[in-house]
mmCIF file of C-alpha atoms in Angstrom:
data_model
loop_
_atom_site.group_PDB
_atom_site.id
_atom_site.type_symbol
_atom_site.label_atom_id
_atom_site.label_comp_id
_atom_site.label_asym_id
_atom_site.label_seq_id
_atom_site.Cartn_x
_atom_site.Cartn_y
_atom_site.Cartn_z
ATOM 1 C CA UNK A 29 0.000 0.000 0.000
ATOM 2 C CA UNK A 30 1.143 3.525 -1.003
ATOM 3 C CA UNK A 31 2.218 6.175 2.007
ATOM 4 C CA UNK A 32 0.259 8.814 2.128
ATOM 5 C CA UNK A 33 1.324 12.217 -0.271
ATOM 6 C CA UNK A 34 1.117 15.608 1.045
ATOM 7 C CA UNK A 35 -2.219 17.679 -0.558
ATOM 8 C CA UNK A 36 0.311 19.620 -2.433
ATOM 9 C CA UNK A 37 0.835 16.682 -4.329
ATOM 10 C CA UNK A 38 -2.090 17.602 -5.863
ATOM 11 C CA UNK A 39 -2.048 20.821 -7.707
ATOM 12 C CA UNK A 40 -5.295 20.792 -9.451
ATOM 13 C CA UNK A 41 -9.006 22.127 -8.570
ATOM 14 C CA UNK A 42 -10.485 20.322 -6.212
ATOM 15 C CA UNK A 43 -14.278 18.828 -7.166
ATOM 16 C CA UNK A 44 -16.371 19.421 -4.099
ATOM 17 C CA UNK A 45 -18.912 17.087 -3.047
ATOM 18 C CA UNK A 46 -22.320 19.326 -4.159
ATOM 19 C CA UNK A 47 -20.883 19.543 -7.233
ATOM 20 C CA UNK A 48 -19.746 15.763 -7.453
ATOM 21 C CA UNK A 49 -23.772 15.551 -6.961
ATOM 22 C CA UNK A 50 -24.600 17.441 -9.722
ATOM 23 C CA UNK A 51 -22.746 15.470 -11.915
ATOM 24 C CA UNK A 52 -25.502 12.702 -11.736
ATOM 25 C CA UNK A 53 -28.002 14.148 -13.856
ATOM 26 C CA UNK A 54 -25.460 14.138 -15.977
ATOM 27 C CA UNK A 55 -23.837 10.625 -15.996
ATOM 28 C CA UNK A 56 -27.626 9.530 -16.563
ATOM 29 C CA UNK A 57 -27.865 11.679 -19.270
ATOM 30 C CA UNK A 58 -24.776 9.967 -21.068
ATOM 31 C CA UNK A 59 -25.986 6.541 -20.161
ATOM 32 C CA UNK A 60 -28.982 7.049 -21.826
ATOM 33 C CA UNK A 61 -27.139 8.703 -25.218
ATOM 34 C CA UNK A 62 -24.854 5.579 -25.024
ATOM 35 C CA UNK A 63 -27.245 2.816 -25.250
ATOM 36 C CA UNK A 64 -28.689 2.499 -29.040
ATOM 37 C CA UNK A 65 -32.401 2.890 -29.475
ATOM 38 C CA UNK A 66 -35.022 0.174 -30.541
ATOM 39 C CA UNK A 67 -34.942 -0.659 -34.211
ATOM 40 C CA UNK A 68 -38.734 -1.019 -34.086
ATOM 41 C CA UNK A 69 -41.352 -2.719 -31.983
ATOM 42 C CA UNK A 70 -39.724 -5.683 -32.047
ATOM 43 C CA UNK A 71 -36.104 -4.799 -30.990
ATOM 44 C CA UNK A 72 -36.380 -5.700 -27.371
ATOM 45 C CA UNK A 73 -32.854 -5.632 -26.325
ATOM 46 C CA UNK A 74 -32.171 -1.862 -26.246
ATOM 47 C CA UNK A 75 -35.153 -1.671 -23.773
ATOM 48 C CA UNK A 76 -33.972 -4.583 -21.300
ATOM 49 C CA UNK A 77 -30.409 -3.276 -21.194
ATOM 50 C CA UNK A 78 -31.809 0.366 -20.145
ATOM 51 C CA UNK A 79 -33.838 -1.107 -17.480
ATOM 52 C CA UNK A 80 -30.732 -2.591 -16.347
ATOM 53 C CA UNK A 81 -28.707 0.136 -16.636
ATOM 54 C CA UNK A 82 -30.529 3.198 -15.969
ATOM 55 C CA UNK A 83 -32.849 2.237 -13.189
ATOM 56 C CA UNK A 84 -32.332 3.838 -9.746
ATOM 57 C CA UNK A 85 -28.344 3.794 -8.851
ATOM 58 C CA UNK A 86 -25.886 5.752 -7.044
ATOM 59 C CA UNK A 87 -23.437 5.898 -9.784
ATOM 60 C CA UNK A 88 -20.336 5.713 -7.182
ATOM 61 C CA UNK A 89 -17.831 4.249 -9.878
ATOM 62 C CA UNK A 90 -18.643 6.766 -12.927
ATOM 63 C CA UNK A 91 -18.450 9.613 -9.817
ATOM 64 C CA UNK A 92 -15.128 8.402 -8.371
ATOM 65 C CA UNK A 93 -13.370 8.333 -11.595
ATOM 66 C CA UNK A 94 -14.489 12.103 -12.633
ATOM 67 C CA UNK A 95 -13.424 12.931 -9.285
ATOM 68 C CA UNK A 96 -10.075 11.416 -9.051
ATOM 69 C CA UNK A 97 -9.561 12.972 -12.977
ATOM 70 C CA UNK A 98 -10.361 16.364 -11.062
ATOM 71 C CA UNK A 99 -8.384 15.673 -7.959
ATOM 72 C CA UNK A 100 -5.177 15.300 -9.979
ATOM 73 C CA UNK A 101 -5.816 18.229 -12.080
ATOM 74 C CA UNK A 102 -7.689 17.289 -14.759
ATOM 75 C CA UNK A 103 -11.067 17.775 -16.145
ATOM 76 C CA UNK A 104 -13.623 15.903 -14.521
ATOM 77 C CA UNK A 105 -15.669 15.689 -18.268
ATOM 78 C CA UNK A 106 -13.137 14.248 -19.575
ATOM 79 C CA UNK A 107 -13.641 11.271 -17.553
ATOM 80 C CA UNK A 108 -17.363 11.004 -18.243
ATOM 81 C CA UNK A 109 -17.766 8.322 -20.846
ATOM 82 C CA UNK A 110 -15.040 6.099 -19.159
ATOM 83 C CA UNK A 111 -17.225 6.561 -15.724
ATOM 84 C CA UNK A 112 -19.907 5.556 -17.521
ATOM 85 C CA UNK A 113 -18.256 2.513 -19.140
ATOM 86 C CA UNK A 114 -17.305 1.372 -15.295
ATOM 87 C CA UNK A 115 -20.943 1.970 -14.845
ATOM 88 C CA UNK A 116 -21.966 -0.863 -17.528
ATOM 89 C CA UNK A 117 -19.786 -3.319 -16.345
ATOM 90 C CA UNK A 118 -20.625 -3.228 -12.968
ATOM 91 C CA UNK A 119 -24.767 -3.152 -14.099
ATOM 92 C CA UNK A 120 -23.258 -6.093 -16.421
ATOM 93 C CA UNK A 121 -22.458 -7.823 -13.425
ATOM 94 C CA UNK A 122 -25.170 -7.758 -11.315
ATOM 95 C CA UNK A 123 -27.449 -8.485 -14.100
ATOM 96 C CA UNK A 124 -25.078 -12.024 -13.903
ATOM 97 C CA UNK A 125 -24.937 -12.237 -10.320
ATOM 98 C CA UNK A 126 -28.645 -12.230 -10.173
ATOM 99 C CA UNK A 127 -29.624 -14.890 -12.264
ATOM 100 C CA UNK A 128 -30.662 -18.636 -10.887
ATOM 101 C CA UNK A 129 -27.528 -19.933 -11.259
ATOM 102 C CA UNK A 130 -25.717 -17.587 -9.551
ATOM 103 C CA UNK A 131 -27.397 -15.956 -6.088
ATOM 104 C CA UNK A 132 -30.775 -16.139 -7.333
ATOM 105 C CA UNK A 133 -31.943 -13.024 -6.341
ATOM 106 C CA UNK A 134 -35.209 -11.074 -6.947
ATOM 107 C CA UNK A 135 -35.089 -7.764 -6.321
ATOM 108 C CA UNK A 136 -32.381 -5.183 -7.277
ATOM 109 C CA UNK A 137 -32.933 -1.391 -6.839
ATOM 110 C CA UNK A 138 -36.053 -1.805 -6.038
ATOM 111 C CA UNK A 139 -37.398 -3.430 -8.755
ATOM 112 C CA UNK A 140 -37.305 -6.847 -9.701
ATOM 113 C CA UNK A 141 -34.492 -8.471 -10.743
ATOM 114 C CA UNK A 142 -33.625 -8.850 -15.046
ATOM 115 C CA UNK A 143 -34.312 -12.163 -15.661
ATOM 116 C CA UNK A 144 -37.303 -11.961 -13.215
ATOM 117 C CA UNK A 145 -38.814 -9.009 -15.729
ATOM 118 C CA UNK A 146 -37.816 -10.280 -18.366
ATOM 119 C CA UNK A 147 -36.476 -13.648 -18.397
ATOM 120 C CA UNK A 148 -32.853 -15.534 -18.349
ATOM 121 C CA UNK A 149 -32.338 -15.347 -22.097
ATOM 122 C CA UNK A 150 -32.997 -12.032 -22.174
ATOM 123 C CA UNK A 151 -30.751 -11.385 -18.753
ATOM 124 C CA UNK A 152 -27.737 -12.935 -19.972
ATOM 125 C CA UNK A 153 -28.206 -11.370 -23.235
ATOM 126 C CA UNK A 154 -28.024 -7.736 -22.030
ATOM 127 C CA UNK A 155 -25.085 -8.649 -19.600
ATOM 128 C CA UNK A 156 -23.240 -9.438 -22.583
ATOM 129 C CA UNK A 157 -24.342 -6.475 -24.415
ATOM 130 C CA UNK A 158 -23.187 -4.084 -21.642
ATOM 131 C CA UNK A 159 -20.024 -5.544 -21.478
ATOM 132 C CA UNK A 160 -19.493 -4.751 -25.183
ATOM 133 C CA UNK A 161 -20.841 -1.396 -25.002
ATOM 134 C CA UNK A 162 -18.266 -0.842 -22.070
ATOM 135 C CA UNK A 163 -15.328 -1.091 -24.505
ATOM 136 C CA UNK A 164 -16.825 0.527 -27.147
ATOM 137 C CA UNK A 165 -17.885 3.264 -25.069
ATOM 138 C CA UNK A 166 -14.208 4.024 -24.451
ATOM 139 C CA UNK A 167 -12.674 3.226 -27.266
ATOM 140 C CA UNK A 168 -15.164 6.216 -29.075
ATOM 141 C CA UNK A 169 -15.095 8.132 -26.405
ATOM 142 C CA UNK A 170 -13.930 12.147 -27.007
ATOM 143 C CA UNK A 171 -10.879 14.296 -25.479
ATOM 144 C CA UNK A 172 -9.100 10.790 -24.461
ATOM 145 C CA UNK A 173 -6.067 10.209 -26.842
ATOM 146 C CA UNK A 174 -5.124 7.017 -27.976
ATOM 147 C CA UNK A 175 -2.339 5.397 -25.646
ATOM 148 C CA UNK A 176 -4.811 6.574 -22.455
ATOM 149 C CA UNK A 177 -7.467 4.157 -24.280
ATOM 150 C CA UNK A 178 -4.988 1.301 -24.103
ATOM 151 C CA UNK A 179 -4.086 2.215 -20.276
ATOM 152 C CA UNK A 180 -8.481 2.663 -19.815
ATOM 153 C CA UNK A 181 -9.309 -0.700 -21.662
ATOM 154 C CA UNK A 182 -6.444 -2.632 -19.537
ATOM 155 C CA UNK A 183 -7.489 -1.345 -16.452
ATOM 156 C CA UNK A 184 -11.179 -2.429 -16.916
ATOM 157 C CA UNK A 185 -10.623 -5.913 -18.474
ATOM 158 C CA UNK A 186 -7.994 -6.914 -15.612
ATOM 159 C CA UNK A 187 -11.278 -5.498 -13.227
ATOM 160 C CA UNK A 188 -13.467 -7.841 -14.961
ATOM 161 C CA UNK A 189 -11.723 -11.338 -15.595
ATOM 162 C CA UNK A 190 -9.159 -13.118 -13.505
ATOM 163 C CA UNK A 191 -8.111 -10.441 -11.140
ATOM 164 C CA UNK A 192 -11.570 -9.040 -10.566
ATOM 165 C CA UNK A 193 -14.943 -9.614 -10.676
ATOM 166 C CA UNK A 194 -15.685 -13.062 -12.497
ATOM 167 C CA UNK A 195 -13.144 -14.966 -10.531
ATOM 168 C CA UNK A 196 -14.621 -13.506 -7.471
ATOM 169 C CA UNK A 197 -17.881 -14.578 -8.106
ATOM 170 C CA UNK A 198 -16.929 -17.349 -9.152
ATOM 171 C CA UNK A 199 -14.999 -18.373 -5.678
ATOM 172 C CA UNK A 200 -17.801 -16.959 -3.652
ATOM 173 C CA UNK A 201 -20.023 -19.728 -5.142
ATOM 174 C CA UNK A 202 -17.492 -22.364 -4.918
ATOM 175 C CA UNK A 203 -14.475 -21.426 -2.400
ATOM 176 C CA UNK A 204 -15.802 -23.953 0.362
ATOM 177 C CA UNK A 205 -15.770 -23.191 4.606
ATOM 178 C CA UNK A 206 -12.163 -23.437 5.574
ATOM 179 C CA UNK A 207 -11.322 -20.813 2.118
ATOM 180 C CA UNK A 208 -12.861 -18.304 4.033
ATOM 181 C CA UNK A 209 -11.437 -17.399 6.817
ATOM 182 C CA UNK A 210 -9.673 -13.663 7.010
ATOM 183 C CA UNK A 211 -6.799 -13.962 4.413
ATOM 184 C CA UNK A 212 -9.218 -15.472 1.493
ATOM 185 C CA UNK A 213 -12.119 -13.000 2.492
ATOM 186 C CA UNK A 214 -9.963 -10.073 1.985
ATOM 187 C CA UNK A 215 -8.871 -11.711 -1.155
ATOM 188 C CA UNK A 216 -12.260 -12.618 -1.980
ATOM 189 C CA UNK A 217 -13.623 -8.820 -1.650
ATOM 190 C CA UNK A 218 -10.798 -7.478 -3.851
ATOM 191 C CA UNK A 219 -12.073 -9.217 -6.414
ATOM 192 C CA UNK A 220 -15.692 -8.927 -5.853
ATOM 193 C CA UNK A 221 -15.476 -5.242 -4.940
ATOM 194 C CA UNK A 222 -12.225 -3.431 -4.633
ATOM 195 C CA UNK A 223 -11.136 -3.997 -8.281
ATOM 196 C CA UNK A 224 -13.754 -2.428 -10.153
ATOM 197 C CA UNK A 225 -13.191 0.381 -7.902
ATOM 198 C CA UNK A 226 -9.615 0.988 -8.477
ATOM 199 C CA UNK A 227 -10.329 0.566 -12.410
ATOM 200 C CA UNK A 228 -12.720 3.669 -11.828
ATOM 201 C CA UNK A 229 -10.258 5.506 -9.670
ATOM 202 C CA UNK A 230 -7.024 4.625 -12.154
ATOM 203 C CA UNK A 231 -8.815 5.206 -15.313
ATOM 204 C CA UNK A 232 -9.807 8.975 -14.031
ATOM 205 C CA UNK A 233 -6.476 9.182 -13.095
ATOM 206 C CA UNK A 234 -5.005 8.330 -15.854
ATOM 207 C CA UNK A 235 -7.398 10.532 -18.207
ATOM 208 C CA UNK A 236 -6.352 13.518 -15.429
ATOM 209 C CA UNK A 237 -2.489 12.724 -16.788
ATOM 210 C CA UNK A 238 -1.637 11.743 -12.488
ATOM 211 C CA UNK A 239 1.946 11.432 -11.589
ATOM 212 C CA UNK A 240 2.706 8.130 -10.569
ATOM 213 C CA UNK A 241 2.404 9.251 -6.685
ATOM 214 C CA UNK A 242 -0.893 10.810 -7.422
ATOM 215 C CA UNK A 243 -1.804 7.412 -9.228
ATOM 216 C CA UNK A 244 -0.558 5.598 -5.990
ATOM 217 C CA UNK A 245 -2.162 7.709 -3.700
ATOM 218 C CA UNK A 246 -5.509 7.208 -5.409
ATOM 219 C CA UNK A 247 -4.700 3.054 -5.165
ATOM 220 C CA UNK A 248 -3.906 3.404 -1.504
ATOM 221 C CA UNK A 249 -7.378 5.179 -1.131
ATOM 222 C CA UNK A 250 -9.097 2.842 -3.600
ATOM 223 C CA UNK A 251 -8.349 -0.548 -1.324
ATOM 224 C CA UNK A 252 -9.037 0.944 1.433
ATOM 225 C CA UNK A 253 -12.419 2.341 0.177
ATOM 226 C CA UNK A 254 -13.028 -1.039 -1.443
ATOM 227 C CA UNK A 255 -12.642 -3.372 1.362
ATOM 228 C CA UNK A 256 -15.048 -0.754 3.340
ATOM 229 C CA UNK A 257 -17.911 -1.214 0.916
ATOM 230 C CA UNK A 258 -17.891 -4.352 0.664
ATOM 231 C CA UNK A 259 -18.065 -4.623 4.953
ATOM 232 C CA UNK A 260 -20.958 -2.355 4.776
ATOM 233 C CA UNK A 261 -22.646 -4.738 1.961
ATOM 234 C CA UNK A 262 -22.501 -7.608 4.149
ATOM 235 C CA UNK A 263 -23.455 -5.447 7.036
ATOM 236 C CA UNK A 264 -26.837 -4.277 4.972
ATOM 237 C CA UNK A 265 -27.313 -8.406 3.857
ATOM 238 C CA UNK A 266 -27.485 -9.530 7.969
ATOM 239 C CA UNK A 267 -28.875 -6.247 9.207
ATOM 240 C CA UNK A 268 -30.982 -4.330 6.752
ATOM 241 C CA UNK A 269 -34.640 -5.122 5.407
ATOM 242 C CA UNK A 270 -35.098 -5.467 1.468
ATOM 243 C CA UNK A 271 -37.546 -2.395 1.164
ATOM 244 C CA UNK A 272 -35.147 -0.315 2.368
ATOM 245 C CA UNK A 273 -32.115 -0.850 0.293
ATOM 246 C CA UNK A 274 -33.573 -2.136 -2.979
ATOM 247 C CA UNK A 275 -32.501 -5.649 -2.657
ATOM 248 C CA UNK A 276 -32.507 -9.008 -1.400
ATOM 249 C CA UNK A 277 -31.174 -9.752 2.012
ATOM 250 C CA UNK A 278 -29.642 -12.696 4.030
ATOM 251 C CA UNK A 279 -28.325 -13.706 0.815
ATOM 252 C CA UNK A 280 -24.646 -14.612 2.582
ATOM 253 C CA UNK A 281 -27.222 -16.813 5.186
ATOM 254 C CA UNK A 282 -25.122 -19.945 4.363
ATOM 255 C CA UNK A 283 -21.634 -18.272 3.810
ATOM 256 C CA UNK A 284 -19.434 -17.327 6.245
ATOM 257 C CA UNK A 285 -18.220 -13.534 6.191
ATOM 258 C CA UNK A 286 -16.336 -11.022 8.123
ATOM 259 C CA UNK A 287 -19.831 -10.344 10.228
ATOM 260 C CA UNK A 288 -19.310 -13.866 11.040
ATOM 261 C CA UNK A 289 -15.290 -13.783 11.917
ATOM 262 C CA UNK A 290 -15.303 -10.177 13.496
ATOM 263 C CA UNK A 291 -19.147 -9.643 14.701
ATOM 264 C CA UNK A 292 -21.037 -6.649 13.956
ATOM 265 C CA UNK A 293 -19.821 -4.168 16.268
ATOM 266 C CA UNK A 294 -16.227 -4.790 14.835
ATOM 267 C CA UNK A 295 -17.187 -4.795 11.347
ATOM 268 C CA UNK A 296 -18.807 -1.252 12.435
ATOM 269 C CA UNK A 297 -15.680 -0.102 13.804
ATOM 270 C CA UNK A 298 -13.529 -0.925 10.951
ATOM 271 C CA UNK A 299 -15.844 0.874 8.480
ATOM 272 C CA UNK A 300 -15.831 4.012 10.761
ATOM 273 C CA UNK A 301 -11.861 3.323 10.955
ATOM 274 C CA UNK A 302 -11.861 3.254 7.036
ATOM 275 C CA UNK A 303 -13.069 6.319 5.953
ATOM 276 C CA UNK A 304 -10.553 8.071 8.518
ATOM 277 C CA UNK A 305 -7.401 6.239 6.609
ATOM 278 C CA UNK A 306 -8.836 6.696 3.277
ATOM 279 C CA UNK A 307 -8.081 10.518 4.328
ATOM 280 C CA UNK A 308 -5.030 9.557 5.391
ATOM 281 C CA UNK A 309 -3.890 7.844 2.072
ATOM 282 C CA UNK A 310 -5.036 10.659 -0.020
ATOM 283 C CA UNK A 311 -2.863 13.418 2.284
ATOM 284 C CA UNK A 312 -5.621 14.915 4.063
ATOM 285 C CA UNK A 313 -9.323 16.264 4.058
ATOM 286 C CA UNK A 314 -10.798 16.553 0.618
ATOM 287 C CA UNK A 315 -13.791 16.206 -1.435
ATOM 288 C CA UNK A 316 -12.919 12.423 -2.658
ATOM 289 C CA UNK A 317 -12.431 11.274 0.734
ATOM 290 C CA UNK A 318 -15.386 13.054 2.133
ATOM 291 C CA UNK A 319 -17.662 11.625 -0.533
ATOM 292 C CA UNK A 320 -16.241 8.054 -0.153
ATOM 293 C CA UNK A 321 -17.121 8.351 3.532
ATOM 294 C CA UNK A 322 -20.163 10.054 3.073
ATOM 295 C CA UNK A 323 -21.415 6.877 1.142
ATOM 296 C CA UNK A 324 -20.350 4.429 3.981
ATOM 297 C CA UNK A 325 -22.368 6.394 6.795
ATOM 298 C CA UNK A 326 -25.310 6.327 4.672
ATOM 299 C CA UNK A 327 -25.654 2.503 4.158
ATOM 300 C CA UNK A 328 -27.087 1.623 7.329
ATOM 301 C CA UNK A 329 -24.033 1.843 9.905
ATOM 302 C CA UNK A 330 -23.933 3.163 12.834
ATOM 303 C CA UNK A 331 -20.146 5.397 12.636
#
């Protein structure tokens, strides 16, 4: 893990976190513009991969990459379209982690799940046409020149396959008891979480031009922020109720987690602890590390 930098590594404006806000009319905007429409009544695709996209969502990962673009002193519209390609990959997951064959679930933000609307065929179909739209989306994407779309595209496929998020859901079907005990949980929730973060976090920073300890800095922050969010999504799957986060709980009923290793309180306390050395790793107080902790208070913990 990277030491932290001193906030004069970073010489650019700072995004504040109103304005980070307002950037979400925005990024759905773009998601809608980037998504082709129906050709005709019977083109149903276009329509199931906007319901899966565009539904209700916080947009974290298209935020944090326009704010770590902006944080190292770029432009945080540059990073739009890349955000927004992070966005369709991580829609493209849960649209796979949904189905029967995975966790089976039946609600997701507050609506019911893909395949339940609109059946597995269709599910798996739109997974595999956001995936695709991901990479195109960057590779067409404006004001990015051509060896940052090399750095962009290898930074979200090594989030995606075997160092990110299918391997990880693939272990957290299979990995049996004794695989999870700290050391392959914390390996387990890079892959399932952390890594699709740090894509969003490197990609803005490479679109911002970041030195490499800006880049580090922003990696430090990322794992630390990664590991955080996924405690406070297994806190939410023992502790919350379905209505009021837009999802299925007690889906980790029969797995064991860190709730199970650590016990609530603790997992509490090391979420709290998180968002104070995610300041830390970034050099101090600033907008990225106040949003990032802003977003783990408001999923149902107690700091």
């Amino acid at each position: 893990m990277a030491s932290a930098v001193s906030p004069s590594a970073f010489s650019g404006p700072i995004l504040t976190v109103s304005s980070a806000t307002s950037w979400l009319a925005t990024i759905d905007r773009r998601l809608g513009q980037l998504i082709p429409e129906p050709d005709g009544a019977g083109d149903i695709l276009p329509h199931v991969v906007r319901s899966a996209l565009c539904g209700p969502g916080k947009r974290v990962r298209p935020v944090m990459a326009m704010m770590a673009c902006e944080h190292v002193g770029g432009d945080p519209a540059d990073a739009l379209d890349f955000g927004c390609a992070v966005e369709m990959m991580h829609a493209s997951s849960l649209v796979l982690d949904d189905l029967p064959c995975m966790d089976d679930a039946s609600l997701r933000r507050g609506a019911p799940a893909l395949h339940r609307a609109h059946g597995e065929d269709a599910a798996v179909l739109a997974s595999i046409a956001l995936l695709n739209q991901a990479f195109a989306t960057i590779l067409r994407a404006p004001d990015i020149r051509a060896d940052q779309r090399l750095a962009l595209l290898d930074a979200l496929t090594s989030a995606v396959g075997f160092q990110g998020l299918a391997h990880g859901q693939m272990r957290d079907l299979r990995d049996p008891a004794e695989a999870r005990d700290e050391p392959g949980l914390r390996r387990l929730n890079h892959l399932k979480t952390t890594a699709l973060f740090l894509a969003a976090l490197k990609g803005g920073a490479e679109i911002g031009d970041a030195s490499p300890e800006q880049e580090a800095a922003l990696i430090a922050f990322g794992e630390i922020m990664g590991f955080a969010f996924q405690l406070c999504d297994d806190l939410q799957d023992r502790t919350a109720a379905a209505e009021d986060i837009g999802k299925d709980v007690g889906q980790d009923r029969d797995q064991r987690t860190f709730l199970d290793l650590w016990g609530v309180d603790e997992v509490r306390t090391r979420i709290r602890d998180a968002a104070a050395q995610a300041e830390t790793a970034l050099g101090g107080p600033c907008a990225l590390a106040d949003y990032a902790a802003g977003l783990v208070r408001s999923a149902y913990v107690e700091l």
